[in-house]
Coordinates of C-alpha atoms in Angstrom, one line a residue:
R178 CA 80.4 125.2 66.6
E179 CA 78.9 121.5 65.6
F180 CA 79.2 121.9 61.5
D181 CA 80.7 126.0 59.6
L182 CA 78.4 125.7 56.4
R183 CA 80.7 128.2 54.8
H184 CA 84.0 126.9 55.0
F185 CA 82.0 123.3 53.4
N186 CA 81.4 126.2 51.3
D187 CA 83.9 126.9 50.5
G188 CA 85.0 123.4 49.6
N189 CA 87.3 123.4 53.0
Y190 CA 85.0 120.2 54.1
E191 CA 87.7 119.7 56.8
K192 CA 87.7 122.6 58.2
A193 CA 84.1 122.6 58.8
V194 CA 84.5 120.2 61.7
E195 CA 87.5 121.3 62.8
E196 CA 86.1 122.9 65.3
R197 CA 83.8 120.1 66.8
N198 CA 86.6 118.1 66.2
A199 CA 89.0 119.8 69.1
T200 CA 86.5 120.0 71.2
E201 CA 85.3 116.7 71.3
N202 CA 89.2 116.3 72.1
I203 CA 89.2 117.1 75.5
S204 CA 87.1 114.1 76.3
K205 CA 88.1 111.1 73.9
V206 CA 91.5 110.3 75.5
L207 CA 92.2 110.8 79.0
Y208 CA 96.0 112.6 79.5
P209 CA 97.6 111.9 76.2
N210 CA 100.9 112.1 75.0
D211 CA 102.4 115.1 76.9
T212 CA 105.4 115.0 75.0
S213 CA 104.9 117.1 72.4
V214 CA 103.9 121.5 73.0
L215 CA 99.9 120.3 71.8
G216 CA 100.3 117.1 73.7
K217 CA 100.8 119.3 77.0
E218 CA 98.3 122.1 75.6
L219 CA 95.5 118.9 75.8
R220 CA 96.3 117.5 78.7
L221 CA 96.0 121.1 80.7
K222 CA 92.7 121.5 78.8
Q223 CA 91.0 118.1 79.9
Q224 CA 92.0 118.8 83.2
Y225 CA 90.7 122.1 83.6
F226 CA 87.2 121.1 81.8
F227 CA 86.7 118.1 84.8
V228 CA 88.1 120.0 87.4
S229 CA 85.9 123.5 86.3
A230 CA 82.8 121.2 85.5
S231 CA 82.6 119.4 88.5
I232 CA 82.9 122.7 90.9
Q233 CA 80.9 124.5 88.8
D234 CA 78.1 121.5 89.6
I235 CA 79.3 121.2 92.7
L236 CA 78.1 124.5 93.8
R237 CA 74.7 124.1 91.3
R238 CA 73.1 121.7 93.6
F239 CA 75.0 123.5 97.0
L240 CA 72.7 126.4 95.6
S241 CA 69.9 124.2 94.9
T242 CA 69.6 123.8 98.4
H243 CA 71.1 127.0 100.4
E244 CA 69.8 130.8 99.6
M245 CA 72.7 132.9 99.5
K246 CA 71.2 136.4 100.7
T247 CA 74.1 137.2 102.1
Q248 CA 77.7 136.5 102.2
S249 CA 77.8 135.4 105.7
D250 CA 75.2 133.0 104.6
W251 CA 78.1 131.8 102.8
K252 CA 80.4 130.9 105.8
I253 CA 78.3 127.3 105.9
L254 CA 79.9 126.0 102.3
P255 CA 83.0 124.2 104.0
E256 CA 80.6 122.2 106.3
K257 CA 78.4 121.2 103.0
I258 CA 81.7 120.3 100.4
A259 CA 84.5 118.6 100.5
I260 CA 86.7 118.3 98.4
Q261 CA 89.7 115.9 98.2
L262 CA 92.6 116.5 95.5
N263 CA 93.8 113.2 94.6
D264 CA 97.8 114.4 93.1
T265 CA 98.4 117.2 91.4
H266 CA 95.9 116.9 88.1
P267 CA 92.9 118.8 89.6
S268 CA 95.2 121.0 91.8
I269 CA 93.6 124.0 89.4
G270 CA 90.7 123.1 91.0
V271 CA 92.1 125.8 93.8
A272 CA 92.4 128.8 91.7
E273 CA 89.1 127.2 89.5
M274 CA 87.1 127.9 93.1
M275 CA 88.9 131.4 93.6
Y276 CA 87.6 131.9 90.4
Q277 CA 84.1 130.8 90.4
L278 CA 83.6 132.7 94.2
V279 CA 85.1 135.7 93.5
D280 CA 84.7 136.4 90.1
V281 CA 81.2 134.2 89.6
H282 CA 79.3 135.1 92.9
Q283 CA 81.2 138.8 93.4
L284 CA 82.6 137.6 97.2
P285 CA 85.3 139.4 98.7
W286 CA 89.0 137.6 98.0
A287 CA 89.7 137.2 101.8
F288 CA 86.6 136.0 102.7
A289 CA 86.6 133.3 99.7
W290 CA 90.4 132.1 100.3
E291 CA 89.3 131.5 103.5
L292 CA 86.7 129.3 102.5
V293 CA 88.8 127.6 100.2
V294 CA 91.4 126.3 102.5
K295 CA 88.7 124.9 105.0
I296 CA 86.7 123.4 102.1
F297 CA 90.4 121.8 100.0
A298 CA 92.7 118.7 101.2
Y299 CA 95.5 117.6 99.0
T300 CA 96.9 113.7 99.3
N301 CA 100.1 113.3 97.9
H302 CA 101.3 110.3 95.4
T303 CA 104.7 110.9 95.0
L304 CA 108.1 111.1 96.3
M305 CA 109.6 112.0 93.2
P306 CA 109.7 116.1 92.7
E307 CA 110.3 115.5 88.7
A308 CA 106.3 113.7 89.1
L309 CA 105.1 117.0 90.4
E310 CA 103.1 118.7 87.8
T311 CA 104.3 121.6 86.4
W312 CA 102.7 123.8 83.3
T313 CA 105.2 127.0 81.8
V314 CA 103.9 130.5 82.7
D315 CA 103.4 131.0 78.5
L316 CA 100.9 128.2 78.3
F317 CA 99.1 128.4 81.6
G318 CA 98.6 132.5 80.9
R319 CA 97.8 131.7 77.4
L320 CA 95.1 129.2 78.0
L321 CA 93.8 130.6 81.4
P322 CA 95.1 133.9 81.9
R323 CA 92.6 134.9 85.0
H324 CA 93.7 131.3 86.4
L325 CA 97.2 132.7 86.0
E326 CA 96.1 136.1 87.5
I327 CA 94.4 134.3 91.0
I328 CA 97.4 131.9 90.8
Y329 CA 100.1 135.1 91.0
Q330 CA 97.8 136.7 93.8
I331 CA 97.9 133.6 96.2
N332 CA 101.4 133.8 95.3
H333 CA 101.8 137.1 96.4
E334 CA 100.0 136.5 99.7
F335 CA 101.2 133.6 100.6
L336 CA 105.3 134.8 100.5
H337 CA 104.0 137.6 102.2
M338 CA 103.0 135.8 104.6
V339 CA 105.9 133.8 104.8
N340 CA 108.6 136.1 104.7
H341 CA 106.8 138.0 107.8
H342 CA 107.3 134.5 109.5
F343 CA 110.7 133.9 108.4
P344 CA 112.1 137.5 107.2
G345 CA 115.1 138.1 105.6
D346 CA 115.0 134.3 104.2
A347 CA 115.2 135.1 100.4
E348 CA 115.8 130.9 99.6
L349 CA 113.2 129.3 102.0
L350 CA 110.7 131.9 99.6
R351 CA 112.5 130.7 96.1
R352 CA 112.0 127.4 97.3
V353 CA 108.2 126.9 98.2
S354 CA 106.8 130.0 95.8
I355 CA 104.3 128.3 93.3
I356 CA 106.0 130.3 90.2
D357 CA 109.3 128.4 89.6
E358 CA 111.3 131.0 88.7
D359 CA 113.8 128.7 88.2
H360 CA 113.5 127.1 84.7
G361 CA 111.3 129.3 82.8
R362 CA 109.3 130.3 84.5
R363 CA 106.7 127.0 85.8
V364 CA 103.6 126.9 88.3
R365 CA 104.3 124.5 90.2
M366 CA 101.2 122.6 91.0
A367 CA 101.2 121.1 94.1
H368 CA 102.9 124.1 96.1
L369 CA 99.5 125.8 95.3
A370 CA 97.6 122.4 96.3
V371 CA 99.5 122.9 99.5
V372 CA 98.9 126.4 100.2
G373 CA 94.9 125.8 99.2
S374 CA 94.6 123.3 101.4
H375 CA 93.5 122.7 104.8
T376 CA 95.4 119.0 105.5
V377 CA 98.0 117.3 103.1
N378 CA 98.9 113.8 103.5
G379 CA 101.3 110.7 102.1
V380 CA 99.8 107.4 101.3
A381 CA 101.4 105.0 103.8
A382 CA 103.3 106.0 107.0
L383 CA 107.2 106.3 105.2
H384 CA 105.9 108.3 102.6
S385 CA 103.8 110.7 105.0
E386 CA 107.5 110.5 107.1
L387 CA 109.7 111.4 103.9
L388 CA 107.4 114.1 103.0
K389 CA 107.8 115.8 106.2
S390 CA 111.4 116.0 106.1
T391 CA 112.3 115.7 102.1
L392 CA 109.5 116.8 99.2
F393 CA 107.6 118.9 101.6
A394 CA 110.2 120.0 104.2
D395 CA 109.8 123.7 103.8
F396 CA 106.2 123.2 103.9
D397 CA 105.5 121.6 107.2
R398 CA 107.8 124.6 108.8
I399 CA 105.3 127.1 107.4
F400 CA 102.3 125.2 108.1
P401 CA 103.0 123.0 111.4
G402 CA 100.7 120.1 111.9
K403 CA 99.3 120.5 108.2
M404 CA 100.7 117.4 107.1
T405 CA 99.2 114.0 108.1
N406 CA 99.2 110.0 107.2
V407 CA 96.3 108.1 105.7
T408 CA 97.3 104.7 104.1
N409 CA 96.0 103.8 101.4
G410 CA 93.2 100.8 101.3
I411 CA 91.7 98.6 98.4
T412 CA 87.9 97.1 98.2
P413 CA 87.9 93.6 99.7
R414 CA 84.5 93.5 97.8
R415 CA 86.5 93.3 94.4
W416 CA 89.5 91.8 94.8
L417 CA 89.0 89.6 97.5
N418 CA 85.0 88.5 97.3
Q419 CA 84.9 88.9 93.7
A420 CA 88.0 88.1 92.0
N421 CA 88.7 85.2 94.5
P422 CA 85.5 83.1 94.9
G423 CA 86.6 80.2 96.3
L424 CA 88.6 81.9 98.7
T425 CA 85.8 84.1 100.0
A426 CA 83.9 80.5 100.0
L427 CA 86.6 79.0 101.9
I428 CA 86.6 81.3 104.9
E429 CA 82.9 81.7 104.7
K430 CA 82.8 78.5 105.8
A431 CA 84.9 78.4 108.2
I432 CA 84.3 81.9 110.3
G433 CA 80.8 82.9 108.2
P434 CA 80.3 86.1 106.5
G435 CA 80.9 88.7 108.8
F436 CA 84.7 89.6 106.8
K437 CA 82.6 90.4 103.6
K438 CA 81.1 93.5 105.7
D439 CA 83.7 93.8 107.8
L440 CA 87.4 92.5 107.3
T441 CA 88.7 93.1 110.5
Q442 CA 87.0 89.7 110.9
I443 CA 89.5 87.7 108.5
K444 CA 91.5 87.5 111.5
K445 CA 89.3 84.9 112.4
I446 CA 91.7 82.1 110.3
T447 CA 94.7 83.0 111.9
L448 CA 93.9 80.3 114.1
L449 CA 93.4 78.2 111.3
A450 CA 97.1 77.9 109.6
D451 CA 97.4 75.4 112.2
D452 CA 94.5 73.0 110.9
A453 CA 95.6 70.5 108.3
D454 CA 92.3 69.9 106.9
F455 CA 92.0 74.2 106.1
R456 CA 95.9 73.8 104.8
K457 CA 94.8 71.5 102.2
A458 CA 91.8 73.2 101.6
F459 CA 94.0 76.9 100.9
A460 CA 95.9 75.1 99.0
Q461 CA 93.3 73.3 96.4
V462 CA 91.9 76.8 96.0
K463 CA 95.2 78.8 95.0
L464 CA 96.0 75.4 92.9
A465 CA 92.7 76.0 91.2
N466 CA 93.0 79.5 90.5
K467 CA 96.6 79.3 89.1
Q468 CA 94.9 76.4 86.6
R469 CA 92.8 78.8 85.5
L470 CA 95.6 81.9 84.6
A471 CA 97.2 79.3 83.4
A472 CA 94.7 78.9 81.2
K473 CA 94.2 83.3 80.1
I474 CA 98.2 83.4 79.7
E475 CA 98.3 80.1 77.0
A476 CA 95.2 81.5 75.5
K477 CA 96.8 84.7 75.5
T478 CA 100.5 84.5 74.7
G479 CA 101.0 80.7 73.4
V480 CA 103.0 79.4 76.6
K481 CA 101.8 77.1 78.4
L482 CA 102.8 76.8 81.9
N483 CA 103.5 74.7 84.3
V484 CA 101.3 75.2 87.1
N485 CA 103.2 73.4 90.0
S486 CA 105.5 76.0 89.2
L487 CA 106.4 78.9 91.3
F488 CA 104.1 82.0 90.1
D489 CA 106.3 84.8 90.7
V490 CA 104.2 87.8 89.3
Q491 CA 105.4 91.3 88.9
I492 CA 102.2 93.6 87.8
K493 CA 102.1 97.0 88.3
R494 CA 103.7 100.3 86.3
I495 CA 106.4 100.2 84.3
H496 CA 108.8 102.7 86.0
E497 CA 112.1 102.1 86.0
Y498 CA 112.2 103.0 89.7
K499 CA 109.7 99.6 89.9
R500 CA 112.9 98.0 89.0
Q501 CA 111.4 95.2 86.7
L502 CA 114.5 95.9 85.7
L503 CA 116.0 94.1 88.8
N504 CA 113.7 91.3 88.1
V505 CA 115.0 90.6 84.6
L506 CA 118.2 90.7 86.2
H507 CA 117.1 87.9 88.8
V508 CA 115.4 85.6 85.3
I509 CA 119.1 85.6 83.5
T510 CA 120.8 84.5 87.0
L511 CA 118.3 81.6 87.1
Y512 CA 118.2 80.9 83.4
N513 CA 122.4 80.6 84.1
R514 CA 122.0 78.6 86.8
I515 CA 119.6 76.2 85.2
R516 CA 122.2 75.7 82.1
R517 CA 125.5 74.9 83.8
G518 CA 123.2 72.7 85.9
D519 CA 122.3 73.6 89.5
K520 CA 120.5 71.0 91.7
D521 CA 117.9 72.3 94.0
I522 CA 116.5 75.2 91.4
T523 CA 112.2 75.6 92.3
P524 CA 110.3 75.7 89.1
R525 CA 109.2 79.0 88.2
T526 CA 107.2 80.8 86.4
V527 CA 108.0 84.7 86.1
I528 CA 104.9 86.7 85.0
F529 CA 105.2 90.5 84.3
G530 CA 102.2 92.7 83.2
G531 CA 101.7 96.8 83.0
K532 CA 102.0 99.8 80.6
A533 CA 103.9 102.6 79.9
A534 CA 103.5 105.6 80.1
P535 CA 103.1 106.8 75.7
G536 CA 106.0 108.8 76.2
Y537 CA 108.6 107.0 78.1
W538 CA 110.9 105.5 76.5
M539 CA 113.1 103.9 78.6
A540 CA 109.7 102.0 80.3
K541 CA 108.8 100.7 76.6
H542 CA 113.1 99.9 75.9
I543 CA 112.7 98.0 79.2
I544 CA 109.5 95.5 78.0
R545 CA 110.7 95.3 74.8
L546 CA 113.8 93.7 76.8
I547 CA 111.5 91.3 79.1
N548 CA 109.6 89.7 76.0
D549 CA 113.6 89.3 74.2
V550 CA 114.4 87.6 77.7
A551 CA 111.0 85.6 77.2
T552 CA 111.9 84.0 73.8
I553 CA 114.9 83.0 74.1
V554 CA 114.7 81.3 77.8
N555 CA 111.3 79.4 76.7
E556 CA 112.7 78.0 73.5
D557 CA 115.2 76.9 75.2
V558 CA 115.2 72.9 75.3
A559 CA 118.1 72.9 78.1
V560 CA 115.7 75.3 80.6
G561 CA 112.4 73.3 79.7
D562 CA 109.9 73.6 82.5
Q563 CA 112.0 74.9 85.2
L564 CA 112.2 78.3 83.7
K565 CA 109.2 80.6 81.9
V566 CA 108.8 83.7 81.1
V567 CA 106.0 85.8 80.2
F568 CA 104.3 89.7 79.5
Y569 CA 101.1 89.6 79.6
P570 CA 99.3 91.6 77.4
N571 CA 97.2 94.6 77.9
Y572 CA 96.5 94.2 81.9
E573 CA 94.1 96.0 83.0
V574 CA 91.6 95.4 85.6
S575 CA 89.7 92.3 84.5
A576 CA 93.4 91.0 84.0
A577 CA 94.5 91.2 87.5
E578 CA 91.1 89.6 88.9
I579 CA 92.5 86.7 87.8
L580 CA 96.6 87.2 87.9
F581 CA 96.0 88.2 92.1
P582 CA 94.6 84.5 93.1
G583 CA 96.9 83.0 90.7
S584 CA 99.5 84.4 92.4
D585 CA 102.6 82.2 94.0
L586 CA 105.1 85.3 95.1
S587 CA 104.1 89.5 95.0
E588 CA 107.4 91.3 93.5
Q589 CA 107.7 94.6 95.5
I590 CA 110.8 95.7 94.6
S591 CA 111.8 99.9 93.6
T592 CA 114.4 101.7 95.6
A593 CA 113.4 102.2 99.2
G594 CA 111.9 105.6 99.5
T595 CA 110.8 105.7 96.3
E596 CA 106.9 104.4 96.1
A597 CA 104.5 106.2 98.1
S598 CA 102.4 103.1 99.1
G599 CA 101.6 101.0 96.1
T600 CA 97.9 99.1 96.0
G601 CA 99.2 95.8 94.4
N602 CA 101.4 94.3 97.5
M603 CA 97.6 94.8 99.5
K604 CA 95.9 92.8 96.6
M605 CA 98.5 90.1 96.2
A606 CA 98.6 89.5 99.6
L607 CA 95.2 89.3 100.5
N608 CA 94.7 86.6 97.7
G609 CA 97.5 84.9 99.8
A610 CA 100.1 85.9 97.4
L611 CA 103.9 86.5 99.8
T612 CA 105.4 89.2 99.2
I613 CA 109.1 89.9 98.4
G614 CA 110.8 93.1 98.6
T615 CA 112.2 96.1 99.8
L616 CA 111.1 98.8 103.2
D617 CA 109.7 101.0 100.7
G618 CA 105.6 102.1 101.1
A619 CA 103.3 100.2 102.4
N620 CA 105.6 96.8 102.4
V621 CA 106.7 98.6 105.9
E622 CA 103.2 98.6 106.9
I623 CA 102.5 94.9 105.2
K624 CA 105.3 93.6 107.2
E625 CA 104.5 94.8 110.3
E626 CA 100.7 93.5 110.6
V627 CA 102.3 89.9 108.7
G628 CA 104.9 89.3 111.1
D629 CA 109.1 89.5 110.0
E630 CA 108.6 86.2 109.5
N631 CA 105.8 86.1 106.9
I632 CA 107.2 88.2 104.2
F633 CA 111.0 88.2 102.5
I634 CA 112.2 91.6 103.1
F635 CA 115.9 93.0 101.1
G636 CA 117.7 96.0 99.8
L637 CA 119.1 98.9 101.5
T638 CA 117.1 100.7 103.6
T639 CA 115.6 104.7 102.7
P640 CA 118.6 105.9 105.1
Q641 CA 121.1 103.2 103.5
V642 CA 120.3 104.8 100.4
A643 CA 120.7 107.7 100.7
E644 CA 124.2 107.5 102.4
V645 CA 125.4 105.3 99.6
K646 CA 124.0 108.1 97.0
A647 CA 125.7 110.7 99.7
N648 CA 129.3 108.8 99.9
G649 CA 129.0 108.3 96.1
Y650 CA 127.7 106.0 94.5
K651 CA 129.9 103.4 91.9
P652 CA 127.8 100.8 90.4
R653 CA 130.7 99.6 88.3
D654 CA 131.9 98.1 91.5
Y655 CA 129.4 96.0 92.0
Y656 CA 129.6 94.9 88.3
N657 CA 133.3 93.8 88.0
S658 CA 132.8 92.4 92.2
N659 CA 129.8 90.2 91.4
S660 CA 130.4 87.3 88.8
E661 CA 127.2 86.1 88.6
L662 CA 126.0 90.1 88.1
K663 CA 129.2 91.1 85.6
Q664 CA 127.9 87.5 83.5
V665 CA 124.0 88.7 83.5
L666 CA 125.2 92.4 81.8
D667 CA 127.5 91.1 79.8
M668 CA 124.8 89.0 78.0
I669 CA 122.5 91.6 77.1
A670 CA 125.3 93.7 76.2
E671 CA 126.4 91.7 74.0
G672 CA 123.4 90.8 72.1
Y673 CA 122.6 87.6 73.7
F674 CA 118.7 88.3 74.2
S675 CA 118.7 90.2 70.6
I676 CA 121.0 88.6 68.0
D677 CA 119.4 90.0 64.9
E678 CA 119.9 93.1 66.6
P679 CA 123.6 92.9 69.3
A680 CA 123.6 96.0 70.2
R681 CA 119.7 97.0 71.3
Y682 CA 120.2 96.9 74.9
Q683 CA 123.6 98.6 75.4
V684 CA 121.8 101.8 76.6
I685 CA 120.7 99.6 79.5
V686 CA 123.4 99.1 80.3
D687 CA 125.9 101.9 79.7
N688 CA 122.6 102.9 82.5
L689 CA 123.1 100.7 85.1
L690 CA 127.1 101.0 84.8
N691 CA 127.4 104.3 84.6
N692 CA 124.8 105.9 86.9
D693 CA 122.1 103.6 87.8
Q694 CA 120.0 106.2 89.5
Y695 CA 117.2 103.2 91.6
L696 CA 120.3 101.5 92.7
L697 CA 119.7 97.9 91.0
L698 CA 123.5 97.0 91.5
A699 CA 123.7 97.8 94.7
D700 CA 120.9 95.5 95.7
Y701 CA 120.9 93.0 93.5
A702 CA 123.0 90.1 95.5
S703 CA 120.7 91.0 98.3
Y704 CA 118.0 90.4 95.9
I705 CA 119.2 86.6 94.6
E706 CA 119.5 86.2 98.5
A707 CA 115.9 86.9 98.8
Q708 CA 115.4 85.2 96.1
E709 CA 116.8 81.6 97.2
R710 CA 114.8 82.0 100.3
V711 CA 111.9 81.6 97.9
G712 CA 112.6 79.3 96.5
K713 CA 113.4 76.9 99.4
L714 CA 110.5 77.7 101.0
Y715 CA 108.3 76.8 98.6
Q716 CA 109.6 73.4 98.2
H717 CA 108.2 72.6 101.8
Q718 CA 104.7 73.5 100.5
D719 CA 103.0 72.9 103.7
D720 CA 105.0 75.5 105.5
W721 CA 104.3 77.9 102.5
T722 CA 100.3 77.7 102.7
R723 CA 100.7 78.4 106.3
M724 CA 102.6 81.6 106.2
S725 CA 100.2 82.7 103.0
I726 CA 97.0 81.9 105.2
L727 CA 98.8 84.2 107.7
N728 CA 99.3 86.9 105.0
V729 CA 95.2 87.1 104.0
A730 CA 94.5 86.9 108.0
N731 CA 96.2 90.0 108.7
M732 CA 95.4 92.5 105.8
A733 CA 92.5 94.2 107.4
K734 CA 93.9 97.4 108.2
F735 CA 94.8 97.4 104.4
S736 CA 90.9 97.7 103.2
S737 CA 89.4 100.9 101.4
D738 CA 86.7 100.8 104.4
R739 CA 89.9 101.7 106.9
A740 CA 91.1 104.3 104.5
I741 CA 87.8 105.9 104.0
G742 CA 87.1 106.2 107.5
D743 CA 90.4 108.2 108.3
Y744 CA 89.6 110.3 105.8
A745 CA 86.2 111.3 107.5
K746 CA 87.0 111.2 110.5
N747 CA 90.7 113.1 110.4
I748 CA 90.7 115.3 107.0
W749 CA 86.8 115.9 106.4
H750 CA 85.5 115.5 109.9
V751 CA 82.4 114.0 109.3
S752 CA 80.5 111.0 110.8
P753 CA 78.5 108.7 109.2
N754 CA 74.5 109.0 109.5
I755 CA 73.5 105.5 109.9
K756 CA 69.6 105.2 109.7
P757 CA 68.0 103.2 111.9
K758 CA 66.7 99.5 110.5
Q759 CA 62.9 99.6 110.4
K760 CA 60.6 97.3 112.0
Q761 CA 58.6 94.5 109.3
S762 CA 55.0 95.2 110.9
K763 CA 54.0 91.4 111.4
A764 CA 52.0 89.8 108.5
V765 CA 48.1 90.0 109.7

């Protein structure tokens, strides 16, 4: 109701517009802080609102061009509709489509379910069980009672099928059930998505293999062949042509404009990596992009950068598994080396950017640490231009279009086995940044494309991570055996970077020494060694530029055109409808 006159006349002005305000909240701020009960409720309402509106519109458009006289007429629905569930957030769509087909359009349950499974496919974006969305049965039942009934029925029939094929395996039934009975009865939305889809894909080759061997291993047994891979892609129109007009113009001058529509043609610049004139022009474009970025950073933060320094950039969502904290440990290590007078240290500007989820306290605390470290480092006259640290404020797409072209080094340093794919790694490489990273996500495929010699790989591999954890990981052993690491952690713990509140970051150090879930201390020495290799190579600008060109030349695989083509061919089973160009009539 827009306005309640009765409440208004009673003098209760807030109550008069309460219903309207509550309704508008659904579409005011997408994905609010969901640490509170009200936040969780609003988030579920949002998901259902957008999913239901989309499905109703899809069916409306379908029915506007197809007359359904009999039940069998509905068989063409999956031929005309394909819905891709992008992570678990829209997975309520499986239950909503059943609701529309069974309750609204009066189709029999079994027939409707057959249609639903042919319509939906599910893309998984995370290997972390805790990141897979679940809802309490109480909340779900209160907001969407009919949809909970539908999910119960889907689950009942699914478990009956599993029990038929794997009789007597009660543990399997417990693990794959859509309803989690072990943690206060919760609806597992990822399980609903897997059960209700004909295909499930990961977004990098390693990620998809890990889905089958770990997270969804049971489902891979139950539905052999359902799991596949579609490596993520990025649009070169935005991330090269629009974001980096200087590089685009240089490449076009060298090989023509064809790469703008077909990124596979960019491979032609491979031979130009050995052309001195092209390398010089390429380096000039990079310098201009760094100057543009430096001007933007100075305007936003007041920090003046040395554009001839190595621009070392980590811009992505702030999360413990992405290990911005490991980057901070390296920054402090460099700071200590400079202060003690070490020679042959390459001048470096370390740029962080990204946002944390509203309720993620530790991620926000890491952001604060980065800013505190930046203050101390940037104001230390003994360091000068040898090292600068910047946290880019309010990171967004328009900022990314300046940051990616201006980057020299791309930080892709998540713990092996935690990052599904990543796309920042692709955007950076397409703009000529060299990657320092673990064998995680799409880094593995970037390494395959650019060659081992054109990327800086460090750290434990996914099997090694599992082995270290299985053997009883003791992070304190690394602390006690590495004097530089010990010095860095002691400085943080003792308040070197938080003089006004010395114990401010004790919780971070305690977490690293006593838990270190993402193995920062185990990878520290390898990371420092890789960064030393980076610094040494950057002193040889011609070699650095050659590697940079080869990275750009080998990015065609990571075009969104290829990714969409994979979805179309292997998941949606559609082919392009290319209309022949009409011949222009000659003027008389």
